[in-house]
Amino acid sequence: MASAATDTVRVWLVERTYSDDEQNLIILTYATTDGERYFRKERALTSFTDVRDTTAAVDVESDNLGAVDDPDLREQYAAEARRMAEVHDPDDVI
């Protein structure tokens, strides 16, 4: 869903991975329901705040989205983004 006034796009959580290195990061990947664009968010496992809600969807500026070039990954992201959109409200905490 894009908004002409603010040029934002709604993306849905499709993947959550943990970094393999010593940075202690959780990598959240959100994607559009067509799977063509994605947004990556990194979150530290250690934080000075207790609030670390991960929501089902976020609205991001279209300039912050990357292209998904791999057809298989695009299909995977699209399927998961559509599933999330069907079963969750955007602000549901996951």
Backbone as XML, in Angstrom:
<?xml version="1.0"?>
<chain id="A" units="angstrom">
  <residue number="1" name="MET">
    <atom name="N" x="0.847" y="-1.160" z="0.000"/>
    <atom name="CA" x="0.000" y="0.000" z="0.000"/>
    <atom name="C" x="0.895" y="1.226" z="0.000"/>
  </residue>
  <residue number="2" name="ALA">
    <atom name="N" x="0.770" y="2.079" z="-0.973"/>
    <atom name="CA" x="1.580" y="3.282" z="-1.068"/>
    <atom name="C" x="0.706" y="4.507" z="-0.844"/>
  </residue>
  <residue number="3" name="SER">
    <atom name="N" x="1.270" y="5.521" z="-0.256"/>
    <atom name="CA" x="0.567" y="6.766" z="-0.018"/>
    <atom name="C" x="1.261" y="7.858" z="-0.816"/>
  </residue>
  <residue number="4" name="ALA">
    <atom name="N" x="0.511" y="8.515" z="-1.687"/>
    <atom name="CA" x="1.092" y="9.540" z="-2.550"/>
    <atom name="C" x="1.570" y="10.740" z="-1.744"/>
  </residue>
  <residue number="5" name="ALA">
    <atom name="N" x="0.851" y="11.082" z="-0.657"/>
    <atom name="CA" x="1.200" y="12.261" z="0.127"/>
    <atom name="C" x="2.554" y="12.104" z="0.815"/>
  </residue>
  <residue number="6" name="THR">
    <atom name="N" x="2.837" y="10.942" z="1.339"/>
    <atom name="CA" x="4.079" y="10.751" z="2.078"/>
    <atom name="C" x="5.037" y="9.792" z="1.385"/>
  </residue>
  <residue number="7" name="ASP">
    <atom name="N" x="4.593" y="9.150" z="0.326"/>
    <atom name="CA" x="5.406" y="8.193" z="-0.424"/>
    <atom name="C" x="5.942" y="7.087" z="0.481"/>
  </residue>
  <residue number="8" name="THR">
    <atom name="N" x="5.032" y="6.538" z="1.300"/>
    <atom name="CA" x="5.403" y="5.419" z="2.152"/>
    <atom name="C" x="4.765" y="4.142" z="1.627"/>
  </residue>
  <residue number="9" name="VAL">
    <atom name="N" x="5.373" y="3.039" z="1.975"/>
    <atom name="CA" x="4.908" y="1.731" z="1.530"/>
    <atom name="C" x="4.793" y="0.837" z="2.759"/>
  </residue>
  <residue number="10" name="ARG">
    <atom name="N" x="3.699" y="0.090" z="2.840"/>
    <atom name="CA" x="3.540" y="-0.865" z="3.940"/>
    <atom name="C" x="4.241" y="-2.159" z="3.564"/>
  </residue>
  <residue number="11" name="VAL">
    <atom name="N" x="5.075" y="-2.636" z="4.469"/>
    <atom name="CA" x="5.777" y="-3.905" z="4.283"/>
    <atom name="C" x="5.489" y="-4.788" z="5.490"/>
  </residue>
  <residue number="12" name="TRP">
    <atom name="N" x="5.500" y="-6.098" z="5.262"/>
    <atom name="CA" x="5.117" y="-7.083" z="6.272"/>
    <atom name="C" x="6.315" y="-7.940" z="6.657"/>
  </residue>
  <residue number="13" name="LEU">
    <atom name="N" x="6.370" y="-8.325" z="7.921"/>
    <atom name="CA" x="7.470" y="-9.141" z="8.425"/>
    <atom name="C" x="7.482" y="-10.493" z="7.717"/>
  </residue>
  <residue number="14" name="VAL">
    <atom name="N" x="8.602" y="-10.817" z="7.098"/>
    <atom name="CA" x="8.710" y="-12.081" z="6.363"/>
    <atom name="C" x="9.841" y="-12.965" z="6.874"/>
  </residue>
  <residue number="15" name="GLU">
    <atom name="N" x="10.761" y="-12.382" z="7.643"/>
    <atom name="CA" x="11.915" y="-13.167" z="8.080"/>
    <atom name="C" x="12.542" y="-12.513" z="9.305"/>
  </residue>
  <residue number="16" name="ARG">
    <atom name="N" x="12.960" y="-13.364" z="10.232"/>
    <atom name="CA" x="13.687" y="-12.895" z="11.416"/>
    <atom name="C" x="14.893" y="-13.810" z="11.567"/>
  </residue>
  <residue number="17" name="THR">
    <atom name="N" x="16.085" y="-13.239" z="11.504"/>
    <atom name="CA" x="17.298" y="-14.042" z="11.621"/>
    <atom name="C" x="18.213" y="-13.423" z="12.676"/>
  </residue>
  <residue number="18" name="TYR">
    <atom name="N" x="19.133" y="-14.216" z="13.143"/>
    <atom name="CA" x="20.103" y="-13.773" z="14.132"/>
    <atom name="C" x="21.468" y="-13.730" z="13.473"/>
  </residue>
  <residue number="19" name="SER">
    <atom name="N" x="22.218" y="-12.672" z="13.752"/>
    <atom name="CA" x="23.537" y="-12.538" z="13.141"/>
    <atom name="C" x="24.457" y="-13.647" z="13.637"/>
  </residue>
  <residue number="20" name="ASP">
    <atom name="N" x="25.340" y="-14.087" z="12.756"/>
    <atom name="CA" x="26.284" y="-15.153" z="13.092"/>
    <atom name="C" x="27.560" y="-14.626" z="13.740"/>
  </residue>
  <residue number="21" name="ASP">
    <atom name="N" x="27.715" y="-13.331" z="13.695"/>
    <atom name="CA" x="28.947" y="-12.769" z="14.249"/>
    <atom name="C" x="28.737" y="-12.365" z="15.710"/>
  </residue>
  <residue number="22" name="GLU">
    <atom name="N" x="29.631" y="-11.564" z="16.221"/>
    <atom name="CA" x="29.599" y="-11.190" z="17.631"/>
    <atom name="C" x="28.807" y="-9.921" z="17.896"/>
  </residue>
  <residue number="23" name="GLN">
    <atom name="N" x="28.053" y="-9.445" z="16.930"/>
    <atom name="CA" x="27.340" y="-8.184" z="17.101"/>
    <atom name="C" x="26.027" y="-8.327" z="17.861"/>
  </residue>
  <residue number="24" name="ASN">
    <atom name="N" x="25.558" y="-9.551" z="18.080"/>
    <atom name="CA" x="24.310" y="-9.782" z="18.809"/>
    <atom name="C" x="23.142" y="-9.005" z="18.210"/>
  </residue>
  <residue number="25" name="LEU">
    <atom name="N" x="22.910" y="-9.219" z="16.929"/>
    <atom name="CA" x="21.834" y="-8.532" z="16.228"/>
    <atom name="C" x="20.730" y="-9.488" z="15.818"/>
  </residue>
  <residue number="26" name="ILE">
    <atom name="N" x="19.513" y="-8.976" z="15.852"/>
    <atom name="CA" x="18.384" y="-9.647" z="15.219"/>
    <atom name="C" x="18.128" y="-8.868" z="13.940"/>
  </residue>
  <residue number="27" name="ILE">
    <atom name="N" x="18.022" y="-9.564" z="12.835"/>
    <atom name="CA" x="17.770" y="-8.915" z="11.550"/>
    <atom name="C" x="16.334" y="-9.220" z="11.154"/>
  </residue>
  <residue number="28" name="LEU">
    <atom name="N" x="15.532" y="-8.158" z="11.047"/>
    <atom name="CA" x="14.136" y="-8.285" z="10.656"/>
    <atom name="C" x="14.014" y="-7.886" z="9.194"/>
  </residue>
  <residue number="29" name="THR">
    <atom name="N" x="13.382" y="-8.723" z="8.399"/>
    <atom name="CA" x="13.161" y="-8.407" z="6.994"/>
    <atom name="C" x="11.668" y="-8.288" z="6.763"/>
  </residue>
  <residue number="30" name="TYR">
    <atom name="N" x="11.269" y="-7.154" z="6.227"/>
    <atom name="CA" x="9.883" y="-6.885" z="5.865"/>
    <atom name="C" x="9.824" y="-6.800" z="4.346"/>
  </residue>
  <residue number="31" name="ALA">
    <atom name="N" x="8.696" y="-7.192" z="3.747"/>
    <atom name="CA" x="8.578" y="-7.141" z="2.287"/>
    <atom name="C" x="7.173" y="-6.718" z="1.878"/>
  </residue>
  <residue number="32" name="THR">
    <atom name="N" x="7.083" y="-6.235" z="0.652"/>
    <atom name="CA" x="5.784" y="-5.904" z="0.079"/>
    <atom name="C" x="5.043" y="-7.193" z="-0.255"/>
  </residue>
  <residue number="33" name="THR">
    <atom name="N" x="3.742" y="-7.108" z="-0.404"/>
    <atom name="CA" x="2.950" y="-8.314" z="-0.662"/>
    <atom name="C" x="3.203" y="-8.906" z="-2.041"/>
  </residue>
  <residue number="34" name="ASP">
    <atom name="N" x="3.833" y="-8.149" z="-2.940"/>
    <atom name="CA" x="4.209" y="-8.733" z="-4.233"/>
    <atom name="C" x="5.620" y="-9.318" z="-4.190"/>
  </residue>
  <residue number="35" name="GLY">
    <atom name="N" x="6.313" y="-9.128" z="-3.057"/>
    <atom name="CA" x="7.646" y="-9.688" z="-2.874"/>
    <atom name="C" x="8.747" y="-8.976" z="-3.629"/>
  </residue>
  <residue number="36" name="GLU">
    <atom name="N" x="8.428" y="-7.894" z="-4.302"/>
    <atom name="CA" x="9.420" y="-7.231" z="-5.152"/>
    <atom name="C" x="10.351" y="-6.290" z="-4.404"/>
  </residue>
  <residue number="37" name="ARG">
    <atom name="N" x="9.918" y="-5.805" z="-3.230"/>
    <atom name="CA" x="10.757" y="-4.872" z="-2.480"/>
    <atom name="C" x="10.814" y="-5.293" z="-1.018"/>
  </residue>
  <residue number="38" name="TYR">
    <atom name="N" x="11.919" y="-4.957" z="-0.368"/>
    <atom name="CA" x="12.102" y="-5.355" z="1.026"/>
    <atom name="C" x="12.706" y="-4.215" z="1.835"/>
  </residue>
  <residue number="39" name="PHE">
    <atom name="N" x="12.558" y="-4.339" z="3.148"/>
    <atom name="CA" x="13.131" y="-3.399" z="4.105"/>
    <atom name="C" x="13.797" y="-4.222" z="5.195"/>
  </residue>
  <residue number="40" name="ARG">
    <atom name="N" x="15.014" y="-3.892" z="5.508"/>
    <atom name="CA" x="15.772" y="-4.640" z="6.518"/>
    <atom name="C" x="16.002" y="-3.741" z="7.723"/>
  </residue>
  <residue number="41" name="LYS">
    <atom name="N" x="15.734" y="-4.312" z="8.891"/>
    <atom name="CA" x="15.881" y="-3.574" z="10.136"/>
    <atom name="C" x="16.740" y="-4.415" z="11.071"/>
  </residue>
  <residue number="42" name="GLU">
    <atom name="N" x="17.751" y="-3.811" z="11.655"/>
    <atom name="CA" x="18.616" y="-4.522" z="12.592"/>
    <atom name="C" x="18.327" y="-4.029" z="14.000"/>
  </residue>
  <residue number="43" name="ARG">
    <atom name="N" x="18.264" y="-4.975" z="14.911"/>
    <atom name="CA" x="17.972" y="-4.632" z="16.300"/>
    <atom name="C" x="18.975" y="-5.345" z="17.192"/>
  </residue>
  <residue number="44" name="ALA">
    <atom name="N" x="19.560" y="-4.609" z="18.119"/>
    <atom name="CA" x="20.522" y="-5.198" z="19.053"/>
    <atom name="C" x="19.797" y="-6.056" z="20.077"/>
  </residue>
  <residue number="45" name="LEU">
    <atom name="N" x="20.370" y="-7.209" z="20.375"/>
    <atom name="CA" x="19.800" y="-8.067" z="21.413"/>
    <atom name="C" x="19.926" y="-7.410" z="22.780"/>
  </residue>
  <residue number="46" name="THR">
    <atom name="N" x="20.991" y="-6.655" z="22.965"/>
    <atom name="CA" x="21.170" y="-5.921" z="24.212"/>
    <atom name="C" x="20.775" y="-4.481" z="23.959"/>
  </residue>
  <residue number="47" name="SER">
    <atom name="N" x="19.994" y="-3.949" z="24.861"/>
    <atom name="CA" x="19.495" y="-2.598" z="24.685"/>
    <atom name="C" x="19.311" y="-1.962" z="26.053"/>
  </residue>
  <residue number="48" name="PHE">
    <atom name="N" x="19.270" y="-0.647" z="26.072"/>
    <atom name="CA" x="19.063" y="0.054" z="27.331"/>
    <atom name="C" x="17.585" y="0.227" z="27.654"/>
  </residue>
  <residue number="49" name="THR">
    <atom name="N" x="16.713" y="-0.192" z="26.740"/>
    <atom name="CA" x="15.275" y="-0.102" z="26.995"/>
    <atom name="C" x="14.667" y="-1.494" z="26.976"/>
  </residue>
  <residue number="50" name="ASP">
    <atom name="N" x="13.559" y="-1.639" z="27.678"/>
    <atom name="CA" x="12.862" y="-2.921" z="27.709"/>
    <atom name="C" x="11.873" y="-3.066" z="26.557"/>
  </residue>
  <residue number="51" name="VAL">
    <atom name="N" x="11.532" y="-1.970" z="25.907"/>
    <atom name="CA" x="10.536" y="-1.998" z="24.842"/>
    <atom name="C" x="11.220" y="-2.322" z="23.517"/>
  </residue>
  <residue number="52" name="ARG">
    <atom name="N" x="10.905" y="-3.492" z="22.971"/>
    <atom name="CA" x="11.487" y="-3.914" z="21.694"/>
    <atom name="C" x="10.414" y="-4.581" z="20.845"/>
  </residue>
  <residue number="53" name="ASP">
    <atom name="N" x="9.267" y="-3.956" z="20.762"/>
    <atom name="CA" x="8.165" y="-4.558" z="20.020"/>
    <atom name="C" x="8.498" y="-4.697" z="18.543"/>
  </residue>
  <residue number="54" name="THR">
    <atom name="N" x="8.175" y="-5.849" z="18.013"/>
    <atom name="CA" x="8.284" y="-6.106" z="16.581"/>
    <atom name="C" x="6.863" y="-6.245" z="16.073"/>
  </residue>
  <residue number="55" name="THR">
    <atom name="N" x="6.479" y="-5.377" z="15.159"/>
    <atom name="CA" x="5.107" y="-5.403" z="14.653"/>
    <atom name="C" x="5.019" y="-6.187" z="13.351"/>
  </residue>
  <residue number="56" name="ALA">
    <atom name="N" x="3.807" y="-6.605" z="13.036"/>
    <atom name="CA" x="3.570" y="-7.404" z="11.831"/>
    <atom name="C" x="3.908" y="-6.630" z="10.567"/>
  </residue>
  <residue number="57" name="ALA">
    <atom name="N" x="3.715" y="-5.322" z="10.602"/>
    <atom name="CA" x="4.001" y="-4.500" z="9.427"/>
    <atom name="C" x="4.547" y="-3.154" z="9.871"/>
  </residue>
  <residue number="58" name="VAL">
    <atom name="N" x="5.251" y="-2.517" z="8.980"/>
    <atom name="CA" x="5.716" y="-1.149" z="9.188"/>
    <atom name="C" x="5.508" y="-0.384" z="7.891"/>
  </residue>
  <residue number="59" name="ASP">
    <atom name="N" x="5.348" y="0.921" z="8.018"/>
    <atom name="CA" x="5.260" y="1.794" z="6.854"/>
    <atom name="C" x="6.599" y="2.506" z="6.726"/>
  </residue>
  <residue number="60" name="VAL">
    <atom name="N" x="7.231" y="2.362" z="5.572"/>
    <atom name="CA" x="8.556" y="2.953" z="5.365"/>
    <atom name="C" x="8.555" y="3.791" z="4.094"/>
  </residue>
  <residue number="61" name="GLU">
    <atom name="N" x="9.458" y="4.739" z="4.048"/>
    <atom name="CA" x="9.610" y="5.547" z="2.839"/>
    <atom name="C" x="10.106" y="4.659" z="1.710"/>
  </residue>
  <residue number="62" name="SER">
    <atom name="N" x="9.556" y="4.859" z="0.533"/>
    <atom name="CA" x="9.908" y="3.995" z="-0.599"/>
    <atom name="C" x="11.394" y="4.057" z="-0.936"/>
  </residue>
  <residue number="63" name="ASP">
    <atom name="N" x="12.052" y="5.175" z="-0.621"/>
    <atom name="CA" x="13.496" y="5.297" z="-0.875"/>
    <atom name="C" x="14.314" y="4.333" z="-0.017"/>
  </residue>
  <residue number="64" name="ASN">
    <atom name="N" x="13.729" y="3.836" z="1.072"/>
    <atom name="CA" x="14.438" y="2.928" z="1.976"/>
    <atom name="C" x="14.222" y="1.458" z="1.637"/>
  </residue>
  <residue number="65" name="LEU">
    <atom name="N" x="13.557" y="1.176" z="0.525"/>
    <atom name="CA" x="13.286" y="-0.203" z="0.125"/>
    <atom name="C" x="14.309" y="-0.679" z="-0.895"/>
  </residue>
  <residue number="66" name="GLY">
    <atom name="N" x="14.709" y="-1.930" z="-0.760"/>
    <atom name="CA" x="15.595" y="-2.550" z="-1.735"/>
    <atom name="C" x="14.794" y="-3.437" z="-2.668"/>
  </residue>
  <residue number="67" name="ALA">
    <atom name="N" x="15.378" y="-3.782" z="-3.798"/>
    <atom name="CA" x="14.733" y="-4.665" z="-4.771"/>
    <atom name="C" x="15.126" y="-6.111" z="-4.489"/>
  </residue>
  <residue number="68" name="VAL">
    <atom name="N" x="14.158" y="-7.004" z="-4.636"/>
    <atom name="CA" x="14.416" y="-8.440" z="-4.487"/>
    <atom name="C" x="14.616" y="-8.987" z="-5.890"/>
  </residue>
  <residue number="69" name="ASP">
    <atom name="N" x="15.855" y="-9.294" z="-6.237"/>
    <atom name="CA" x="16.179" y="-9.726" z="-7.595"/>
    <atom name="C" x="15.995" y="-11.221" z="-7.822"/>
  </residue>
  <residue number="70" name="ASP">
    <atom name="N" x="16.186" y="-12.016" z="-6.791"/>
    <atom name="CA" x="16.083" y="-13.470" z="-6.923"/>
    <atom name="C" x="14.610" y="-13.883" z="-7.020"/>
  </residue>
  <residue number="71" name="PRO">
    <atom name="N" x="14.205" y="-14.545" z="-8.120"/>
    <atom name="CA" x="12.790" y="-14.917" z="-8.300"/>
    <atom name="C" x="12.254" y="-15.837" z="-7.204"/>
  </residue>
  <residue number="72" name="ASP">
    <atom name="N" x="13.063" y="-16.779" z="-6.732"/>
    <atom name="CA" x="12.608" y="-17.688" z="-5.677"/>
    <atom name="C" x="12.400" y="-16.946" z="-4.359"/>
  </residue>
  <residue number="73" name="LEU">
    <atom name="N" x="13.324" y="-16.062" z="-4.037"/>
    <atom name="CA" x="13.202" y="-15.276" z="-2.814"/>
    <atom name="C" x="12.014" y="-14.323" z="-2.916"/>
  </residue>
  <residue number="74" name="ARG">
    <atom name="N" x="11.811" y="-13.743" z="-4.094"/>
    <atom name="CA" x="10.673" y="-12.852" z="-4.318"/>
    <atom name="C" x="9.358" y="-13.592" z="-4.070"/>
  </residue>
  <residue number="75" name="GLU">
    <atom name="N" x="9.263" y="-14.815" z="-4.572"/>
    <atom name="CA" x="8.064" y="-15.630" z="-4.379"/>
    <atom name="C" x="7.868" y="-15.974" z="-2.899"/>
  </residue>
  <residue number="76" name="GLN">
    <atom name="N" x="8.960" y="-16.320" z="-2.228"/>
    <atom name="CA" x="8.904" y="-16.637" z="-0.795"/>
    <atom name="C" x="8.440" y="-15.423" z="0.007"/>
  </residue>
  <residue number="77" name="TYR">
    <atom name="N" x="9.033" y="-14.262" z="-0.256"/>
    <atom name="CA" x="8.656" y="-13.042" z="0.451"/>
    <atom name="C" x="7.198" y="-12.684" z="0.182"/>
  </residue>
  <residue number="78" name="ALA">
    <atom name="N" x="6.765" y="-12.802" z="-1.062"/>
    <atom name="CA" x="5.379" y="-12.471" z="-1.413"/>
    <atom name="C" x="4.404" y="-13.369" z="-0.665"/>
  </residue>
  <residue number="79" name="ALA">
    <atom name="N" x="4.674" y="-14.659" z="-0.641"/>
    <atom name="CA" x="3.778" y="-15.605" z="0.034"/>
    <atom name="C" x="3.692" y="-15.300" z="1.528"/>
  </residue>
  <residue number="80" name="GLU">
    <atom name="N" x="4.828" y="-15.044" z="2.154"/>
    <atom name="CA" x="4.830" y="-14.779" z="3.596"/>
    <atom name="C" x="4.212" y="-13.417" z="3.910"/>
  </residue>
  <residue number="81" name="ALA">
    <atom name="N" x="4.481" y="-12.405" z="3.097"/>
    <atom name="CA" x="3.891" y="-11.079" z="3.325"/>
    <atom name="C" x="2.372" y="-11.134" z="3.182"/>
  </residue>
  <residue number="82" name="ARG">
    <atom name="N" x="1.884" y="-11.856" z="2.182"/>
    <atom name="CA" x="0.429" y="-11.999" z="2.012"/>
    <atom name="C" x="-0.178" y="-12.751" z="3.195"/>
  </residue>
  <residue number="83" name="ARG">
    <atom name="N" x="0.491" y="-13.797" z="3.652"/>
    <atom name="CA" x="-0.004" y="-14.561" z="4.799"/>
    <atom name="C" x="-0.085" y="-13.671" z="6.041"/>
  </residue>
  <residue number="84" name="MET">
    <atom name="N" x="0.963" y="-12.910" z="6.279"/>
    <atom name="CA" x="0.972" y="-12.022" z="7.439"/>
    <atom name="C" x="-0.141" y="-10.979" z="7.340"/>
  </residue>
  <residue number="85" name="ALA">
    <atom name="N" x="-0.357" y="-10.438" z="6.154"/>
    <atom name="CA" x="-1.399" y="-9.429" z="5.958"/>
    <atom name="C" x="-2.792" y="-10.012" z="6.183"/>
  </residue>
  <residue number="86" name="GLU">
    <atom name="N" x="-2.958" y="-11.289" z="5.875"/>
    <atom name="CA" x="-4.260" y="-11.939" z="6.051"/>
    <atom name="C" x="-4.567" y="-12.243" z="7.512"/>
  </residue>
  <residue number="87" name="VAL">
    <atom name="N" x="-3.561" y="-12.575" z="8.299"/>
    <atom name="CA" x="-3.822" y="-13.030" z="9.670"/>
    <atom name="C" x="-3.490" y="-12.002" z="10.754"/>
  </residue>
  <residue number="88" name="HIS">
    <atom name="N" x="-2.861" y="-10.898" z="10.392"/>
    <atom name="CA" x="-2.467" y="-9.906" z="11.394"/>
    <atom name="C" x="-2.894" y="-8.507" z="10.988"/>
  </residue>
  <residue number="89" name="ASP">
    <atom name="N" x="-3.151" y="-7.685" z="11.996"/>
    <atom name="CA" x="-3.266" y="-6.253" z="11.785"/>
    <atom name="C" x="-1.844" y="-5.718" z="11.734"/>
  </residue>
  <residue number="90" name="PRO">
    <atom name="N" x="-1.623" y="-4.603" z="11.040"/>
    <atom name="CA" x="-0.255" y="-4.085" z="10.913"/>
    <atom name="C" x="0.448" y="-3.832" z="12.244"/>
  </residue>
  <residue number="91" name="ASP">
    <atom name="N" x="-0.300" y="-3.403" z="13.255"/>
    <atom name="CA" x="0.340" y="-3.078" z="14.529"/>
    <atom name="C" x="0.344" y="-4.230" z="15.529"/>
  </residue>
  <residue number="92" name="ASP">
    <atom name="N" x="-0.030" y="-5.433" z="15.101"/>
    <atom name="CA" x="0.073" y="-6.603" z="15.977"/>
    <atom name="C" x="1.531" y="-6.826" z="16.363"/>
  </residue>
  <residue number="93" name="VAL">
    <atom name="N" x="1.770" y="-7.078" z="17.634"/>
    <atom name="CA" x="3.124" y="-7.373" z="18.099"/>
    <atom name="C" x="3.392" y="-8.850" z="17.841"/>
  </residue>
  <residue number="94" name="ILE">
    <atom name="N" x="4.493" y="-9.117" z="17.170"/>
    <atom name="CA" x="4.855" y="-10.485" z="16.784"/>
    <atom name="C" x="5.963" y="-10.990" z="17.699"/>
  </residue>
</chain>
